[in-house]
Amino acid sequence: MRRAVCPGSYDPITNGHLDVIERASGLFDEVIVAVGINKNKRTLFTPDQRLAMIAQVSEEFGNVRADSYEGLLVDYCRAEQAPVIVKGIRAAGDFDYELQMAQMNHGLTGVETLFLPTSPRYSFLSSSLVKEVAAHGGPVDGLLPPIVHELLLERLAQG
């Protein structure tokens, strides 16, 4: 079975994330969308909320599941018998950072990294940018799956 991991914080999952996940699901038998848990990072949504959102919006692909991990991503990949990490690349800056991570991960455990360039319509998109625009009342509905958009607006209204 060809299994890959798409890691990220997914706080929240965007249409850009979903584009990469969908494309990866066509390349692998199983794709694990892995939410990295970093207790030092401030997030808007809890890990369980992010996992639920991911599960709901990726359900249609049939071979995608959501999970979380703490610690080193390569240890998680080894435990899940996933020899490939799939990363979406938006711009050259992403590539510079991700290449170093890919080389480190390969050096540690032999896990390969597949870079998928994002669709041009999502090349500017990040969860952080979406949260910032939404917090100031800007329109972000076309940047998120509809259910995620609703949950984001509800969460921001809670303060």
XYZ file of N, CA and C in Angstrom:
477
model
N 0.844 -1.186 0.000
C 0.000 0.000 0.000
C 0.881 1.239 0.000
N 0.576 2.142 -0.901
C 1.310 3.408 -0.969
C 0.618 4.412 -0.053
N 1.309 4.776 1.030
C 0.731 5.671 2.039
C 1.616 6.912 2.168
N 0.974 8.075 2.287
C 1.696 9.334 2.450
C 1.081 10.140 3.574
N 1.869 11.046 4.113
C 1.433 11.947 5.181
C 1.494 13.382 4.673
N 0.402 14.116 4.860
C 0.355 15.562 4.587
C 0.315 16.266 5.941
N 1.453 16.724 6.444
C 1.483 17.339 7.769
C 1.175 18.827 7.732
N 0.731 19.353 8.848
C 0.496 20.788 8.967
C -0.213 21.104 10.257
N -0.435 22.390 10.482
C -1.208 22.783 11.667
C -2.691 22.842 11.333
N -3.019 23.183 10.106
C -4.413 23.222 9.636
C -5.316 24.007 10.586
N -4.890 25.221 10.900
C -5.618 26.052 11.867
C -6.143 27.332 11.227
N -7.159 27.251 10.385
C -7.943 26.095 9.959
C -7.471 25.573 8.602
N -8.082 24.487 8.153
C -7.810 23.955 6.824
C -8.400 24.909 5.788
N -7.627 25.198 4.741
C -8.055 26.123 3.684
C -8.296 25.360 2.383
N -8.818 26.070 1.392
C -8.981 25.469 0.073
C -7.630 25.116 -0.547
N -6.601 25.853 -0.191
C -5.249 25.526 -0.667
C -4.787 24.192 -0.108
N -4.979 23.981 1.189
C -4.662 22.686 1.794
C -5.447 21.576 1.110
N -6.727 21.828 0.942
C -7.617 20.817 0.372
C -7.209 20.462 -1.061
N -6.753 21.429 -1.816
C -6.271 21.185 -3.168
C -5.096 20.204 -3.157
N -4.141 20.427 -2.286
C -2.969 19.547 -2.185
C -3.389 18.158 -1.704
N -4.272 18.101 -0.712
C -4.740 16.813 -0.187
C -5.467 16.024 -1.272
N -6.329 16.694 -2.013
C -7.062 16.013 -3.083
C -6.113 15.458 -4.141
N -5.142 16.237 -4.524
C -4.189 15.783 -5.529
C -3.336 14.638 -5.008
N -2.941 14.710 -3.741
C -2.176 13.610 -3.139
C -3.021 12.338 -3.079
N -4.316 12.496 -2.824
C -5.190 11.316 -2.728
C -5.282 10.577 -4.059
N -5.018 11.268 -5.154
C -4.995 10.615 -6.457
C -3.682 9.907 -6.742
N -2.662 10.188 -5.958
C -1.339 9.593 -6.166
C -1.044 8.421 -5.227
N -1.745 8.374 -4.094
C -1.448 7.372 -3.065
C -2.699 6.586 -2.709
N -2.490 5.383 -2.203
C -3.611 4.552 -1.766
C -4.272 5.136 -0.520
N -3.454 5.711 0.351
C -3.972 6.337 1.568
C -3.176 7.601 1.863
N -3.883 8.644 2.260
C -3.251 9.895 2.664
C -3.691 10.196 4.091
N -2.710 10.400 4.939
C -2.982 10.775 6.326
C -2.718 12.271 6.450
N -3.750 13.020 6.764
C -3.590 14.451 7.017
C -3.276 14.560 8.506
N -2.021 14.864 8.795
C -1.514 14.805 10.161
C -1.380 16.198 10.761
N -2.153 16.441 11.798
C -2.118 17.716 12.512
C -0.994 17.654 13.540
N -0.020 18.511 13.363
C 1.076 18.574 14.324
C 0.635 19.302 15.584
N 0.871 18.677 16.723
C 0.510 19.266 18.009
C 1.760 19.878 18.619
N 1.741 21.185 18.752
C 2.845 21.914 19.362
C 2.257 22.744 20.487
N 2.483 22.317 21.716
C 1.887 22.984 22.877
C 2.369 24.424 23.046
N 3.481 24.776 22.409
C 4.003 26.133 22.501
C 3.392 27.069 21.463
N 2.672 26.515 20.500
C 2.076 27.317 19.435
C 0.635 27.647 19.789
N 0.299 28.917 19.680
C -1.072 29.353 19.960
C -1.935 29.125 18.730
N -3.006 28.397 18.908
C -3.896 28.102 17.785
C -5.302 28.586 18.110
N -6.073 28.807 17.059
C -7.453 29.242 17.218
C -8.362 28.059 17.537
N -8.101 26.924 16.893
C -8.911 25.727 17.085
C -8.115 24.658 17.830
N -8.813 23.856 18.618
C -8.167 22.750 19.324
C -7.777 21.670 18.311
N -6.876 20.784 18.685
C -6.549 19.679 17.775
C -7.784 18.864 17.373
N -8.666 18.577 18.318
C -9.866 17.799 17.991
C -10.775 18.539 17.012
N -10.893 19.846 17.150
C -11.700 20.628 16.215
C -11.087 20.600 14.819
N -9.767 20.718 14.744
C -9.095 20.685 13.445
C -9.239 19.313 12.792
N -9.105 18.258 13.585
C -9.272 16.903 13.049
C -10.685 16.692 12.515
N -11.671 17.190 13.246
C -13.064 17.045 12.803
C -13.304 17.800 11.500
N -12.756 19.009 11.387
C -12.908 19.781 10.151
C -12.270 19.048 8.979
N -11.064 18.556 9.180
C -10.346 17.855 8.112
C -11.124 16.619 7.684
N -11.591 15.841 8.652
C -12.346 14.626 8.331
C -13.592 14.958 7.513
N -14.269 16.013 7.902
C -15.511 16.375 7.214
C -15.255 16.842 5.780
N -14.263 17.693 5.572
C -14.063 18.258 4.235
C -13.294 17.336 3.297
N -12.657 16.306 3.827
C -11.914 15.372 2.964
C -12.639 14.040 2.791
N -13.799 13.917 3.388
C -14.571 12.678 3.353
C -14.814 12.180 1.926
N -15.065 13.078 1.007
C -15.402 12.702 -0.364
C -14.263 11.994 -1.095
N -13.034 12.134 -0.631
C -11.906 11.528 -1.333
C -11.831 10.014 -1.097
N -12.343 9.544 0.028
C -12.417 8.115 0.293
C -11.154 7.463 0.819
N -9.997 8.018 0.545
C -8.751 7.402 1.005
C -7.926 8.352 1.875
N -8.596 9.307 2.492
C -7.932 10.295 3.341
C -8.448 10.144 4.761
N -7.526 10.165 5.716
C -7.933 10.178 7.123
C -7.137 11.229 7.869
N -7.752 11.730 8.919
C -7.121 12.759 9.744
C -6.579 12.121 11.014
N -5.415 12.584 11.431
C -4.783 12.093 12.654
C -3.923 13.222 13.201
N -3.405 13.040 14.396
C -2.515 14.042 14.977
C -1.253 13.358 15.481
N -0.244 14.164 15.679
C 1.019 13.626 16.187
C 1.735 14.698 17.008
N 2.589 14.237 17.890
C 3.492 15.111 18.638
C 4.895 14.606 18.402
N 5.859 15.487 18.507
C 7.241 15.059 18.319
C 7.673 15.184 16.873
N 8.609 14.315 16.491
C 9.159 14.377 15.143
C 8.216 13.757 14.120
N 8.025 14.457 13.040
C 7.174 13.965 11.962
C 7.691 12.634 11.424
N 8.997 12.486 11.284
C 9.535 11.242 10.728
C 9.255 10.046 11.634
N 9.198 10.274 12.955
C 8.836 9.180 13.868
C 7.388 8.774 13.636
N 6.529 9.756 13.416
C 5.131 9.473 13.120
C 5.024 8.704 11.801
N 5.742 9.150 10.784
C 5.724 8.469 9.479
C 6.166 7.023 9.613
N 7.195 6.805 10.384
C 7.692 5.434 10.587
C 6.638 4.582 11.280
N 6.009 5.131 12.317
C 4.988 4.387 13.057
C 3.780 4.055 12.169
N 3.469 4.936 11.215
C 2.329 4.739 10.314
C 2.722 4.013 9.022
N 3.990 3.649 8.921
C 4.510 2.994 7.712
C 4.211 3.820 6.457
N 4.479 5.107 6.584
C 4.289 6.052 5.478
C 5.661 6.559 5.049
N 6.160 6.101 3.903
C 7.507 6.488 3.482
C 7.588 7.835 2.773
N 6.447 8.533 2.631
C 6.428 9.788 1.877
C 5.679 10.871 2.650
N 6.266 12.059 2.654
C 5.628 13.273 3.161
C 5.268 14.112 1.943
N 4.037 14.599 1.896
C 3.608 15.473 0.799
C 3.464 16.886 1.353
N 4.139 17.819 0.698
C 4.089 19.218 1.110
C 3.692 20.092 -0.069
N 2.751 20.991 0.164
C 2.386 21.981 -0.841
C 3.371 23.132 -0.801
N 3.767 23.596 -1.960
C 4.724 24.701 -2.066
C 4.034 25.862 -2.778
N 3.996 27.020 -2.107
C 3.353 28.200 -2.687
C 4.322 29.063 -3.468
N 5.529 29.220 -2.943
C 6.490 30.145 -3.549
C 7.907 29.689 -3.214
N 8.873 30.412 -3.764
C 10.279 30.051 -3.575
C 10.668 30.014 -2.098
N 10.115 30.921 -1.308
C 10.428 30.942 0.126
C 10.012 29.655 0.817
N 8.858 29.129 0.441
C 8.418 27.843 0.984
C 9.423 26.754 0.621
N 9.848 26.759 -0.642
C 10.760 25.716 -1.102
C 12.071 25.757 -0.332
N 12.623 26.942 -0.112
C 13.892 27.060 0.608
C 13.803 26.412 1.982
N 12.741 26.708 2.705
C 12.551 26.140 4.046
C 12.262 24.643 3.973
N 11.330 24.262 3.117
C 10.899 22.865 3.043
C 11.996 21.942 2.529
N 12.861 22.438 1.664
C 13.964 21.622 1.165
C 14.886 21.217 2.312
N 15.194 22.140 3.184
C 16.038 21.811 4.340
C 15.371 20.755 5.218
N 14.069 20.921 5.449
C 13.333 19.937 6.248
C 13.341 18.573 5.560
N 13.128 18.558 4.251
C 13.102 17.308 3.497
C 14.451 16.592 3.581
N 15.514 17.347 3.450
C 16.847 16.749 3.518
C 17.136 16.216 4.920
N 16.715 16.940 5.943
C 16.896 16.466 7.316
C 16.084 15.193 7.548
N 14.812 15.211 7.122
C 13.949 14.049 7.318
C 14.496 12.816 6.596
N 14.968 13.020 5.382
C 15.536 11.897 4.636
C 16.796 11.387 5.311
N 17.621 12.302 5.781
C 18.846 11.909 6.467
C 18.581 11.151 7.766
N 17.524 11.516 8.464
C 17.202 10.858 9.736
C 16.639 9.455 9.547
N 15.737 9.305 8.587
C 15.010 8.033 8.492
C 14.800 7.518 7.076
N 15.198 8.260 6.068
C 14.970 7.823 4.698
C 13.591 8.172 4.165
N 12.778 8.886 4.939
C 11.461 9.309 4.462
C 11.650 10.339 3.357
N 10.955 10.122 2.251
C 11.035 11.034 1.114
C 10.000 12.148 1.258
N 10.248 13.268 0.590
C 9.285 14.364 0.559
C 8.934 14.660 -0.890
N 7.648 14.716 -1.155
C 7.141 15.077 -2.476
C 6.579 16.483 -2.377
N 7.104 17.385 -3.200
C 6.616 18.755 -3.234
C 5.575 18.895 -4.340
N 4.396 19.395 -3.976
C 3.358 19.681 -4.957
C 3.171 21.188 -5.012
N 3.388 21.782 -6.175
C 3.124 23.225 -6.258
C 1.628 23.473 -6.111
N 1.296 24.490 -5.364
C -0.115 24.795 -5.174
C -0.706 25.330 -6.471
N -1.987 25.202 -6.580
C -2.702 25.795 -7.700
C -2.469 27.307 -7.648
N -2.239 27.945 -8.787
C -1.990 29.391 -8.773
C -3.067 30.195 -8.042
N -4.318 29.732 -8.069
C -5.374 30.501 -7.404
C -5.235 30.482 -5.880
N -4.376 29.596 -5.350
C -4.168 29.531 -3.901
C -2.731 29.880 -3.496
N -1.947 30.419 -4.402
C -0.528 30.641 -4.135
C -0.261 31.653 -3.019
N -1.220 32.476 -2.695
C -1.058 33.484 -1.651
C -1.645 33.040 -0.313
N -2.320 31.925 -0.305
C -3.199 31.542 0.793
C -2.466 30.862 1.943
N -2.746 31.314 3.151
C -2.258 30.657 4.366
C -3.333 30.781 5.439
N -3.323 29.838 6.363
C -4.283 29.885 7.471
C -4.131 31.173 8.270
N -2.894 31.581 8.491
C -2.645 32.808 9.265
C -3.253 34.024 8.590
N -3.067 34.123 7.283
C -3.619 35.252 6.539
C -5.143 35.230 6.568
N -5.726 34.058 6.405
C -7.189 33.928 6.441
C -7.727 34.377 7.798
N -7.093 33.932 8.881
C -7.541 34.312 10.227
C -7.438 35.815 10.436
N -6.356 36.401 9.961
C -6.173 37.846 10.131
C -7.225 38.637 9.367
N -7.454 38.273 8.119
C -8.454 38.976 7.306
C -9.840 38.799 7.917
N -10.181 37.584 8.315
C -11.499 37.308 8.905
C -11.683 38.069 10.214
N -10.634 38.166 11.012
C -10.719 38.869 12.292
C -11.022 40.355 12.107
N -10.662 40.894 10.956
C -10.932 42.298 10.654
C -12.176 42.469 9.781
N -12.962 41.423 9.664
C -14.217 41.509 8.938
C -14.116 41.359 7.433
N -12.944 40.983 6.945
C -12.771 40.811 5.503
C -13.402 39.526 5.003
N -13.733 39.485 3.727
C -14.380 38.294 3.163
C -13.365 37.185 2.890
N -13.574 36.027 3.496
C -12.687 34.876 3.290
C -13.470 33.636 2.870
N -14.750 33.818 2.559
C -15.607 32.676 2.260
C -15.120 31.852 1.071
N -14.513 32.440 0.069
C -14.021 31.690 -1.080
C -12.689 31.014 -0.852
N -12.121 31.219 0.327
C -10.803 30.667 0.627
C -10.859 29.410 1.489
N -12.049 29.112 1.996
C -12.235 27.993 2.921
C -13.416 27.141 2.476
N -13.406 25.859 2.802
C -14.627 25.089 2.600
C -15.759 25.745 3.404
N -16.999 25.708 2.902
C -18.103 26.419 3.568
C -18.252 26.106 5.058
N -18.158 24.849 5.457
C -18.317 24.508 6.878
C -17.179 25.096 7.714
N -15.995 25.127 7.167
C -14.851 25.705 7.886
C -15.038 27.213 8.011
N -15.559 27.844 6.968
C -15.841 29.282 7.018
C -16.820 29.589 8.148
N -17.893 28.802 8.237
C -18.884 28.989 9.315
C -18.240 28.831 10.687
N -17.439 27.792 10.842
C -16.800 27.538 12.137
C -15.803 28.641 12.498
N -15.092 29.160 11.507
C -14.154 30.250 11.752
C -14.884 31.492 12.231
N -15.963 31.849 11.552
C -16.727 33.029 11.962
C -17.314 32.851 13.361
N -17.807 31.671 13.669
C -18.341 31.388 15.015
C -17.234 31.529 16.065
N -16.080 30.962 15.768
C -14.956 30.989 16.726
C -14.484 32.417 16.960
N -14.379 33.197 15.896
C -13.934 34.590 16.044
C -14.962 35.416 16.806
N -16.246 35.112 16.626
C -17.296 35.832 17.345
C -17.254 35.538 18.844
N -16.741 34.376 19.215
C -16.615 33.996 20.627
C -15.486 34.762 21.316
N -14.604 35.329 20.515
C -13.499 36.081 21.085
C -12.334 35.194 21.289
